[in-house]
Coordinates of C-alpha atoms and ligand atoms in Angstrom, one line a residue:
Chain A
M1 CA -25.7 -13.6 -33.2
K2 CA -25.1 -10.1 -32.0
S3 CA -26.8 -10.6 -28.6
S4 CA -24.9 -13.8 -27.9
E5 CA -21.7 -12.0 -28.7
R6 CA -22.6 -9.3 -26.2
E7 CA -23.5 -11.9 -23.6
N8 CA -20.2 -13.5 -24.2
K9 CA -18.4 -10.2 -23.6
E10 CA -20.4 -9.6 -20.4
T11 CA -19.6 -12.9 -18.9
D12 CA -16.0 -12.4 -20.0
K13 CA -16.0 -9.1 -18.1
S14 CA -17.6 -10.4 -15.0
E15 CA -15.1 -13.2 -14.8
V16 CA -12.4 -10.8 -13.7
I17 CA -12.6 -10.3 -10.0
V18 CA -9.5 -8.2 -9.3
E19 CA -7.5 -6.3 -11.8
M20 CA -4.3 -4.3 -11.0
K21 CA -2.7 -2.0 -13.6
N22 CA 0.7 -0.4 -12.9
I23 CA 0.2 -0.2 -9.2
K24 CA 2.8 1.7 -7.3
K25 CA 3.1 2.1 -3.5
S26 CA 5.9 3.7 -1.4
F27 CA 6.3 4.4 2.2
N28 CA 8.5 7.5 2.3
N29 CA 11.6 6.3 0.5
N30 CA 10.7 2.6 0.7
H31 CA 9.3 1.8 -2.8
V32 CA 7.4 -1.4 -1.9
L33 CA 5.3 -1.9 -5.0
K34 CA 7.0 -0.7 -8.1
N35 CA 4.9 -1.8 -11.0
V36 CA 2.3 -4.5 -10.2
N37 CA 0.0 -5.9 -12.9
F38 CA -2.3 -8.9 -12.6
T39 CA -5.8 -10.1 -12.9
L40 CA -7.7 -12.6 -10.8
K41 CA -10.4 -14.6 -12.6
K42 CA -13.6 -15.9 -11.1
G43 CA -13.2 -19.2 -9.3
E44 CA -9.5 -19.2 -9.5
N45 CA -6.9 -19.8 -6.8
L46 CA -4.0 -17.5 -7.5
V47 CA -0.9 -18.0 -5.4
I48 CA 1.5 -15.2 -5.0
L49 CA 5.0 -16.4 -4.1
G50 CA 7.6 -14.1 -2.7
K51 CA 10.2 -13.9 0.1
S52 CA 9.5 -11.9 3.2
G53 CA 9.4 -8.1 3.0
T54 CA 8.7 -8.0 -0.8
G55 CA 5.4 -6.3 -0.2
K56 CA 3.0 -9.2 -0.5
S57 CA 0.9 -8.1 2.5
V58 CA 0.9 -4.5 1.2
L59 CA -0.4 -5.8 -2.1
I60 CA -3.4 -7.6 -0.8
K61 CA -4.2 -4.8 1.8
C62 CA -4.5 -2.5 -1.2
I63 CA -7.3 -4.7 -2.5
V64 CA -9.5 -3.9 0.5
K65 CA -8.2 -0.4 0.8
L66 CA -6.5 -0.8 4.2
I67 CA -3.6 0.7 2.3
E68 CA -4.1 3.3 -0.4
I69 CA -2.2 3.0 -3.6
D70 CA -0.1 5.9 -4.8
S71 CA -0.8 5.4 -8.5
G72 CA -2.2 2.9 -11.0
E73 CA -5.6 1.5 -11.5
L74 CA -7.3 -1.0 -9.2
F75 CA -10.6 -2.7 -10.1
V76 CA -12.4 -5.0 -7.6
F77 CA -15.7 -6.6 -8.8
D78 CA -15.6 -4.2 -11.7
E79 CA -15.6 -1.2 -9.4
N80 CA -12.7 1.3 -9.5
L81 CA -11.6 1.3 -5.9
L82 CA -10.5 4.9 -6.1
D83 CA -14.0 6.1 -7.0
L84 CA -15.9 4.6 -4.1
N85 CA -17.5 6.4 -1.2
E86 CA -17.6 4.9 2.3
K87 CA -20.8 3.0 1.8
E88 CA -19.9 1.5 -1.6
L89 CA -16.5 0.5 -0.2
N90 CA -18.2 -1.3 2.6
E91 CA -20.4 -3.1 0.1
I92 CA -17.3 -4.3 -1.8
R93 CA -15.6 -5.3 1.5
G94 CA -18.7 -7.3 2.4
K95 CA -17.9 -9.6 -0.6
I96 CA -14.3 -10.1 0.5
G97 CA -12.9 -12.3 3.2
F98 CA -9.5 -11.5 4.6
L99 CA -7.5 -14.0 6.5
F100 CA -4.8 -12.1 8.4
Q101 CA -1.3 -13.5 8.8
S102 CA -1.7 -13.5 12.6
G103 CA -5.3 -14.7 12.5
A104 CA -6.5 -11.5 14.1
L105 CA -9.0 -13.2 16.4
Y106 CA -10.6 -10.7 18.8
D107 CA -9.0 -11.9 22.0
S108 CA -11.5 -10.4 24.4
M109 CA -14.3 -12.5 22.8
T110 CA -15.1 -16.2 22.8
V111 CA -15.0 -18.2 19.5
R112 CA -18.8 -17.8 19.2
E113 CA -18.6 -14.1 19.7
N114 CA -15.8 -13.8 17.3
L115 CA -17.9 -15.4 14.6
E116 CA -21.1 -13.5 15.5
F117 CA -19.3 -10.1 15.5
P118 CA -19.1 -9.5 11.7
I119 CA -22.6 -10.9 11.0
Q120 CA -24.4 -8.9 13.6
R121 CA -22.9 -5.7 12.1
K122 CA -23.4 -6.7 8.5
S123 CA -27.0 -7.9 8.6
K124 CA -28.7 -6.0 11.4
G125 CA -31.5 -7.7 13.3
V126 CA -30.5 -11.3 12.4
K127 CA -32.4 -13.7 14.6
E128 CA -30.7 -15.6 17.5
E129 CA -31.5 -19.1 16.2
E130 CA -30.4 -18.2 12.7
L131 CA -27.1 -16.8 14.0
D132 CA -26.6 -19.9 16.1
K133 CA -27.2 -22.1 13.1
L134 CA -24.7 -20.1 10.9
V135 CA -22.0 -20.2 13.6
K136 CA -22.3 -24.0 14.1
E137 CA -22.5 -24.7 10.4
V138 CA -19.3 -22.8 9.6
L139 CA -17.5 -24.2 12.7
E140 CA -18.4 -27.7 11.5
N141 CA -16.9 -26.9 8.1
V142 CA -13.6 -26.1 9.6
G143 CA -13.9 -29.1 12.0
L144 CA -13.8 -27.2 15.3
I145 CA -17.4 -27.2 16.6
N146 CA -16.1 -28.2 20.1
T147 CA -14.2 -24.9 20.6
I148 CA -17.3 -22.8 20.4
D149 CA -17.1 -21.4 23.9
K150 CA -13.3 -21.2 24.2
M151 CA -11.3 -18.0 24.3
P152 CA -8.7 -17.6 21.4
A153 CA -5.8 -17.8 23.9
E154 CA -6.8 -21.4 24.6
L155 CA -6.4 -22.4 21.0
S156 CA -3.3 -23.7 19.1
G157 CA -1.9 -21.8 16.1
G158 CA -3.6 -24.1 13.6
M159 CA -6.9 -23.9 15.4
R160 CA -6.7 -20.1 15.5
K161 CA -6.2 -20.1 11.7
R162 CA -9.2 -22.3 11.2
I163 CA -11.4 -20.1 13.4
S164 CA -10.2 -17.1 11.6
L165 CA -11.1 -18.8 8.4
A166 CA -14.5 -19.7 9.7
R167 CA -15.0 -16.0 10.6
T168 CA -14.4 -14.9 7.1
L169 CA -16.5 -17.8 5.6
I170 CA -19.5 -16.9 7.7
L171 CA -20.0 -13.8 5.6
K172 CA -20.2 -16.0 2.4
P173 CA -17.4 -14.1 0.6
E174 CA -17.0 -14.3 -3.1
L175 CA -13.3 -13.5 -2.9
I176 CA -10.9 -14.6 -0.1
L177 CA -7.5 -13.1 0.5
Y178 CA -5.2 -15.4 2.4
D179 CA -2.1 -13.8 4.0
E180 CA 0.4 -16.5 4.6
P181 CA -2.1 -19.1 5.8
T182 CA 0.5 -21.7 6.7
T183 CA 3.3 -19.7 8.1
G184 CA 4.3 -20.7 11.6
L185 CA 2.5 -24.0 11.5
D186 CA 3.9 -27.5 11.5
P187 CA 4.0 -29.4 8.2
I188 CA 1.0 -31.6 9.0
T189 CA -1.2 -28.7 10.1
S190 CA 0.0 -26.7 7.1
R191 CA -1.1 -29.4 4.8
E192 CA -4.5 -29.6 6.5
I193 CA -5.0 -25.8 6.1
S194 CA -3.9 -26.0 2.5
E195 CA -6.4 -28.8 1.8
L196 CA -9.1 -26.8 3.6
I197 CA -8.4 -23.8 1.3
L198 CA -8.9 -26.1 -1.7
E199 CA -12.1 -27.5 -0.2
I200 CA -13.4 -24.0 0.4
Q201 CA -12.8 -23.2 -3.3
N202 CA -14.8 -26.1 -4.4
K203 CA -17.6 -25.9 -1.9
Y204 CA -18.2 -22.1 -1.7
K205 CA -17.1 -21.4 -5.3
T206 CA -14.9 -18.6 -4.2
S207 CA -12.0 -16.9 -5.9
S208 CA -8.8 -16.6 -3.9
I209 CA -5.5 -14.9 -3.7
I210 CA -3.1 -16.9 -1.5
I211 CA 0.1 -15.3 -0.4
T212 CA 2.8 -17.6 0.7
H213 CA 6.4 -18.6 0.6
D214 CA 5.4 -22.2 1.4
I215 CA 5.9 -24.2 -1.8
K216 CA 3.8 -27.1 -0.5
C217 CA 0.9 -24.9 0.1
A218 CA 1.3 -23.4 -3.4
Q219 CA 1.4 -26.9 -4.9
I220 CA -1.8 -28.0 -3.2
T221 CA -3.9 -24.8 -3.6
A222 CA -2.7 -23.1 -6.8
N223 CA -4.4 -23.0 -10.2
R224 CA -1.9 -20.3 -11.2
I225 CA 1.3 -19.0 -9.5
M226 CA 2.9 -15.6 -9.8
V227 CA 6.3 -14.8 -8.3
I228 CA 6.9 -11.4 -6.8
N229 CA 10.3 -9.9 -6.1
N230 CA 11.3 -6.4 -5.2
G231 CA 7.8 -5.1 -5.8
E232 CA 7.4 -6.5 -9.3
F233 CA 6.1 -9.8 -10.7
I234 CA 9.0 -11.8 -12.3
A235 CA 7.3 -15.0 -13.3
E236 CA 3.9 -16.5 -13.9
G237 CA 2.6 -20.0 -14.7
T238 CA 1.3 -23.2 -13.3
F239 CA 3.2 -25.1 -10.6
D240 CA 4.7 -27.5 -13.2
E241 CA 5.7 -24.7 -15.5
L242 CA 7.5 -22.8 -12.8
Q243 CA 9.1 -25.9 -11.3
N244 CA 11.4 -26.1 -14.3
S245 CA 12.2 -22.4 -14.4
K246 CA 15.8 -21.4 -15.0
D247 CA 15.4 -18.1 -13.2
E248 CA 17.5 -18.2 -10.0
I249 CA 14.9 -16.5 -7.7
V250 CA 12.0 -18.6 -9.0
S251 CA 13.8 -21.9 -8.8
S252 CA 15.0 -21.1 -5.3
F253 CA 11.4 -21.5 -4.0
F254 CA 11.2 -25.0 -5.4
K255 CA 14.3 -26.3 -3.5
Chain B
M1 CA 15.0 13.1 7.5
K2 CA 14.3 15.5 10.4
K3 CA 16.4 18.1 8.7
D4 CA 14.2 18.1 5.6
L5 CA 11.2 18.7 7.8
N6 CA 12.7 21.8 9.4
P7 CA 14.3 24.2 6.9
I8 CA 13.8 27.3 9.0
A9 CA 15.5 26.0 12.1
D10 CA 18.3 24.8 9.9
Q11 CA 19.0 28.1 8.3
K12 CA 19.1 29.9 11.7
A13 CA 21.3 27.2 13.2
E14 CA 23.8 27.4 10.4
K15 CA 25.7 30.4 11.9
I16 CA 25.9 28.9 15.4
S17 CA 28.3 26.3 16.6
P18 CA 27.5 22.7 15.8
E19 CA 26.7 21.8 19.4
V20 CA 24.2 24.7 19.9
K21 CA 22.9 24.0 16.4
N22 CA 22.0 20.4 17.4
K23 CA 20.3 21.5 20.5
E24 CA 18.2 24.2 18.9
N25 CA 17.3 22.0 16.0
S26 CA 16.1 19.2 18.2
F27 CA 14.2 21.7 20.4
A28 CA 12.5 23.2 17.3
T29 CA 11.6 19.7 16.0
S30 CA 10.2 18.5 19.2
L31 CA 8.2 21.7 19.6
K32 CA 6.9 21.1 16.1
D33 CA 6.1 17.5 17.0
V34 CA 4.1 18.7 20.0
F35 CA 2.0 20.9 17.7
I36 CA 1.5 18.1 15.2
E37 CA 0.4 15.8 18.0
V38 CA -2.0 18.3 19.3
A39 CA -3.5 18.7 15.8
L40 CA -3.8 14.9 15.4
I41 CA -5.4 14.5 18.8
S42 CA -7.9 17.3 18.0
K43 CA -8.7 15.6 14.7
F44 CA -9.3 12.3 16.6
A45 CA -11.6 14.1 19.0
G46 CA -13.4 15.6 16.1
R47 CA -14.0 12.1 14.7
Y48 CA -15.3 11.0 18.0
F49 CA -17.9 13.8 18.1
K50 CA -18.9 13.0 14.6
E51 CA -19.5 9.4 15.3
V52 CA -20.9 9.5 18.9
F53 CA -24.3 10.7 17.8
K54 CA -24.6 8.6 14.7
P55 CA -26.5 5.3 15.1
P56 CA -26.0 2.3 15.4
F57 CA -24.8 2.4 19.0
E58 CA -22.6 -0.3 20.5
F59 CA -24.6 -0.3 23.7
K60 CA -23.4 -3.6 25.0
E61 CA -19.8 -2.8 24.6
F62 CA -20.4 0.6 26.3
L63 CA -21.9 -1.2 29.3
K64 CA -19.1 -3.7 29.5
Q65 CA -16.5 -0.9 29.4
S66 CA -18.4 1.2 32.0
Y67 CA -18.3 -1.9 34.2
L68 CA -14.6 -2.5 33.6
I69 CA -13.7 1.2 34.0
G70 CA -16.0 2.1 36.8
Y71 CA -16.6 -0.9 39.0
K72 CA -13.2 -2.4 38.7
S73 CA -11.6 0.9 39.8
L74 CA -13.7 1.3 43.0
A75 CA -11.3 -0.4 45.3
L76 CA -8.2 1.5 44.2
V77 CA -9.9 4.8 44.2
G78 CA -11.5 4.1 47.5
I79 CA -8.3 3.1 49.3
T80 CA -6.4 6.1 48.0
G81 CA -9.3 8.4 48.8
F82 CA -9.4 7.1 52.4
I83 CA -5.7 7.6 53.0
M84 CA -5.8 11.0 51.4
G85 CA -8.5 12.2 53.8
L86 CA -6.9 10.6 56.8
V87 CA -3.4 11.9 56.1
L88 CA -4.6 15.4 55.2
T89 CA -6.4 15.6 58.5
I90 CA -3.7 14.3 60.7
Q91 CA -1.1 16.5 59.1
S92 CA -3.1 19.7 59.6
K93 CA -4.2 18.9 63.1
P94 CA -1.1 20.2 65.1
T95 CA -1.0 23.4 63.1
M96 CA -4.7 24.1 63.6
A97 CA -4.4 23.2 67.3
E98 CA -1.7 25.8 67.7
F99 CA -4.2 28.4 66.7
G100 CA -7.0 26.8 68.6
A101 CA -8.8 26.3 65.3
E102 CA -9.4 22.5 65.5
A103 CA -13.0 23.0 64.9
W104 CA -12.2 24.3 61.4
I105 CA -10.5 21.1 60.3
P106 CA -13.6 19.4 58.9
G107 CA -14.6 22.4 56.8
M108 CA -11.1 23.1 55.6
V109 CA -10.3 19.5 54.7
G110 CA -13.7 19.0 53.2
V111 CA -13.4 22.0 50.9
S112 CA -9.9 21.1 49.7
I113 CA -10.9 17.5 49.0
I114 CA -14.1 18.3 47.1
R115 CA -12.8 21.2 45.2
E116 CA -9.4 20.0 44.2
I117 CA -7.7 17.0 45.7
G118 CA -10.5 14.5 45.2
P119 CA -11.0 15.2 41.4
V120 CA -7.3 15.6 40.6
I121 CA -6.0 12.6 42.5
T122 CA -8.8 10.4 41.2
A123 CA -8.1 11.5 37.7
L124 CA -4.4 10.9 38.0
I125 CA -5.0 7.4 39.3
C126 CA -7.4 6.7 36.5
A127 CA -4.9 8.1 34.0
G128 CA -2.5 5.6 35.3
K129 CA -4.8 2.6 35.5
I130 CA -7.4 3.2 32.8
G131 CA -5.4 5.3 30.4
S132 CA -2.6 2.8 30.2
G133 CA -5.1 -0.1 30.1
I134 CA -6.9 1.3 27.1
G135 CA -3.6 2.3 25.4
A136 CA -2.2 -1.2 25.8
E137 CA -5.4 -3.0 24.8
L138 CA -6.0 -1.0 21.6
G139 CA -2.3 -1.0 20.9
S140 CA -2.1 -4.7 20.9
M141 CA -5.3 -5.0 18.9
N142 CA -3.7 -2.8 16.4
V143 CA -0.4 -4.8 16.3
T144 CA -2.2 -8.1 15.9
E145 CA -4.3 -6.7 13.0
Q146 CA -7.6 -7.0 15.0
I147 CA -8.5 -3.4 14.2
D148 CA -7.8 -4.0 10.5
S149 CA -9.8 -7.1 10.6
M150 CA -12.8 -5.3 12.0
E151 CA -12.5 -2.6 9.4
V152 CA -12.4 -5.1 6.6
S153 CA -15.4 -7.1 7.8
G154 CA -17.5 -4.0 7.4
A155 CA -17.7 -3.2 11.2
N156 CA -16.7 0.2 12.3
P157 CA -13.8 -0.3 14.8
F158 CA -13.7 3.4 15.7
K159 CA -17.3 3.2 16.8
Y160 CA -16.9 -0.2 18.6
L161 CA -13.6 0.5 20.3
V162 CA -13.1 4.2 20.6
V163 CA -16.5 5.7 21.0
T164 CA -17.6 3.2 23.7
R165 CA -14.4 3.7 25.7
I166 CA -14.4 7.5 25.6
M167 CA -18.1 7.5 26.6
A168 CA -17.4 5.2 29.4
T169 CA -14.5 7.1 30.9
T170 CA -16.4 10.4 30.5
L171 CA -19.4 9.1 32.5
M172 CA -17.6 6.9 34.9
I173 CA -14.8 9.1 36.2
P174 CA -17.2 11.7 37.7
V175 CA -18.9 8.8 39.5
L176 CA -15.5 7.6 40.8
V177 CA -14.7 11.2 41.9
I178 CA -17.8 11.4 44.0
F179 CA -17.1 8.0 45.5
S180 CA -13.6 9.0 46.2
D181 CA -14.7 12.3 47.8
L182 CA -17.1 10.5 50.1
I183 CA -14.5 8.0 51.2
S184 CA -12.0 10.8 51.7
L185 CA -14.4 12.6 53.9
Y186 CA -14.9 9.5 55.9
G187 CA -11.1 9.1 56.1
S188 CA -10.9 12.7 57.4
Y189 CA -13.6 11.9 60.0
V190 CA -11.5 9.0 61.2
G191 CA -8.5 11.3 61.5
V192 CA -10.4 13.9 63.5
N193 CA -12.0 11.3 65.6
L194 CA -8.8 9.4 66.6
D195 CA -9.4 10.5 70.2
G196 CA -13.1 9.9 70.0
K197 CA -14.4 13.4 70.7
V198 CA -16.3 14.2 67.5
S199 CA -19.6 12.5 66.5
F200 CA -20.2 11.5 62.9
T201 CA -23.1 13.9 62.4
L202 CA -21.2 16.8 63.9
F203 CA -18.3 16.2 61.6
F204 CA -20.5 16.1 58.5
S205 CA -22.6 19.0 59.4
K206 CA -19.4 21.0 59.8
V207 CA -18.2 19.9 56.4
F208 CA -21.4 20.8 54.6
E209 CA -21.7 24.1 56.5
S210 CA -18.5 25.3 54.8
L211 CA -19.4 23.9 51.4
D212 CA -21.2 26.0 48.8
F213 CA -22.9 25.0 45.6
I214 CA -20.1 26.9 43.9
D215 CA -17.6 24.4 45.4
L216 CA -19.5 21.4 44.1
L217 CA -20.5 22.3 40.6
P218 CA -17.1 23.2 39.0
A219 CA -15.5 20.2 40.6
F220 CA -18.2 18.0 39.2
I221 CA -18.0 19.6 35.7
K222 CA -14.2 19.3 35.5
S223 CA -14.4 15.6 36.3
F224 CA -16.2 15.0 33.1
F225 CA -13.4 16.7 31.2
F226 CA -10.9 14.6 33.1
G227 CA -12.8 11.5 32.1
F228 CA -13.0 12.6 28.5
I229 CA -9.4 13.4 28.2
I230 CA -8.2 10.1 29.8
G231 CA -10.4 8.1 27.4
L232 CA -9.4 10.2 24.4
I233 CA -5.7 10.1 25.0
G234 CA -5.7 6.3 25.8
C235 CA -7.7 5.5 22.6
Y236 CA -5.7 7.9 20.4
K237 CA -2.4 6.4 21.5
G238 CA -3.6 2.8 21.3
Y239 CA -5.5 3.2 18.0
N240 CA -2.5 4.9 16.3
S241 CA 0.3 2.8 17.9
K242 CA 3.3 1.8 15.8
K243 CA 3.3 -1.7 14.6
G244 CA 5.5 -4.1 16.6
T245 CA 5.4 -5.2 20.2
E246 CA 7.4 -2.2 21.3
G247 CA 4.6 0.0 19.9
V248 CA 2.2 -1.4 22.5
G249 CA 4.4 -0.5 25.5
R250 CA 5.0 3.0 24.1
A251 CA 1.3 3.5 23.5
A252 CA 0.5 2.6 27.1
N253 CA 3.3 4.7 28.5
S254 CA 2.7 7.8 26.5
A255 CA -1.0 7.6 27.2
V256 CA -0.3 7.9 30.9
V257 CA 2.2 10.7 30.6
I258 CA 0.1 12.8 28.2
A259 CA -3.2 12.1 30.0
S260 CA -1.7 13.1 33.4
L261 CA -0.3 16.3 32.0
M262 CA -3.6 17.1 30.4
V263 CA -5.4 16.6 33.8
F264 CA -3.2 19.3 35.3
I265 CA -3.7 21.6 32.3
I266 CA -7.5 21.2 32.5
D267 CA -7.4 21.7 36.2
M268 CA -5.5 25.0 35.7
I269 CA -8.0 26.2 33.1
A270 CA -10.9 25.2 35.4
V271 CA -9.5 27.2 38.3
Q272 CA -9.2 30.3 36.0
I273 CA -12.7 29.9 34.8
T274 CA -14.2 29.4 38.3
T275 CA -12.4 32.4 39.7
L276 CA -14.0 34.5 36.9
F277 CA -17.4 33.7 38.4
T278 CA -16.8 34.0 42.1
Ligands
ADP301 N1 2.0 0.6 7.1 C1 3.3 0.6 6.7 N2 4.0 1.7 6.9 C2 5.3 1.8 6.5 N3 5.9 0.7 5.9 C3 5.2 -0.4 5.7 C4 3.9 -0.5 6.1 N4 3.4 -1.7 5.8 C5 4.5 -2.4 5.2 N5 5.6 -1.6 5.2 C6 6.9 -1.9 4.6 O1 6.6 -2.5 3.3 C7 7.5 -3.6 3.1 C8 6.8 -4.8 2.7 O2 6.1 -5.3 3.8 P1 5.1 -6.5 3.7 O3 4.1 -6.3 2.6 O4 4.5 -6.8 5.1 O5 6.0 -7.7 3.3 P2 5.7 -9.3 3.1 O6 5.9 -9.6 1.7 O7 6.6 -10.0 4.0 O8 4.2 -9.4 3.5 C9 8.4 -3.7 4.4 O9 9.6 -3.1 4.2 C10 7.6 -2.9 5.4 O10 8.5 -2.3 6.3
MG302 MG1 3.3 -10.3 5.1

């Protein structure tokens, strides 16, 4: 009885991937994050909706410590991010994939080199054939195997997003952070990317935070949606729950 | 904002007329900015020395950068070197002839090229070409989040981007300087030999007659410092550029300005040190 109870508790605890408590972040006098609280559970796709400039990018950059929080508590994979040394931080980062808003492909490298870059540095001495297999496998998963020897400049916006996604997938992340994955894409490509995100969740069993202001993307990918405005969350729920919200800001996203 | 940063200058300025106050205030703040910048660059250099000896080494990227920085600059450095030697010789010819000292031209031009003009002009050209190139490249990588992306994927962008580039400039610019010196001397030979009286061997034996070891070594050593500072400033400006497209332009621009200025400052210090030993 007792032991099963403990087990229950443990699984419960490990189910939380990211936890933010009273997070604050300002740049000089610009108070970007005022009081942010949320948890991300294992296997969940959490969509964060918010208009431009409300601090969505800042929020997820805090999770990988590209930006340091001013105050509050931030746990990622049960580790307090403030307590980690460089090596431990890199270990945590190794479990996280980050899809940047601009794609952030290395434009002096081919697609193949882009994909090889993180692997070669994470697992030193990985064999040529193994690397080649990994690169091809992950490119097939995003449906772009024929671009393998192209330069990023030769690719369209949607293709760049996919390659960028492939580059994060190649490290087999447990958590993926998507920064506006569909912004700047046409509706058809947006839909394809959104479906790809859903596919990745099912296939790789990842947990994700998806930042967007694209309601279609939210509808396709979200298990749960949180709405951020002026550095605070103002609403939370499933797509259907929020769709009927009376709140002016929340309902404005659904128009 | 700036006022808050500068309480002392403000107090002093209070008693003076508003116009003067403005001037003094902005002078004080910009002086302060210079010191802050120097401190930040020193810190950046400190990080470089900490990481440069720590494995793993990004050897492939270092070779690529050495190729881009060294080989790709040969033509530019060569052409300017040739013109420099030629012009210097032709310009000094009439004056030297007046004193009947034409025979001294090879020695005089040779010494000034190798001691001073070769290293400094090459370094300035490289500050323009390589410094701005590195500043713009790293600046645009910063703006498009490529540096953040490397950092997040567990790679060390400082090591991959900054250490390799500074190492490449430090090692390649002395090579370019030697190359430029040789071409300059050849240009000078062409200048002397316009009327076809001086043989190649005679010219060069005259040059090396008047050169001492003490001429070569300091010039060679300071070239390493030129190379280091050009790489350092280019990387610092690019790596820390402000976000936004205008940040890229500013990074490239200020990399050239500061690196060129630093070349002159290092040259001045080098002259002081060399005169101590001669
Ligand atoms: N590194 C930074 N330094 C200063 N201000 C920043 C920085 N990053 C973001 N900001 C500011 O934070 C605010 C929110 O930015 P961001 O998170 O990018 O918004 P979005 O929700 O559109 O992603 C903006 O006002 C921006 O100017
Ligand atoms: Mg953003």
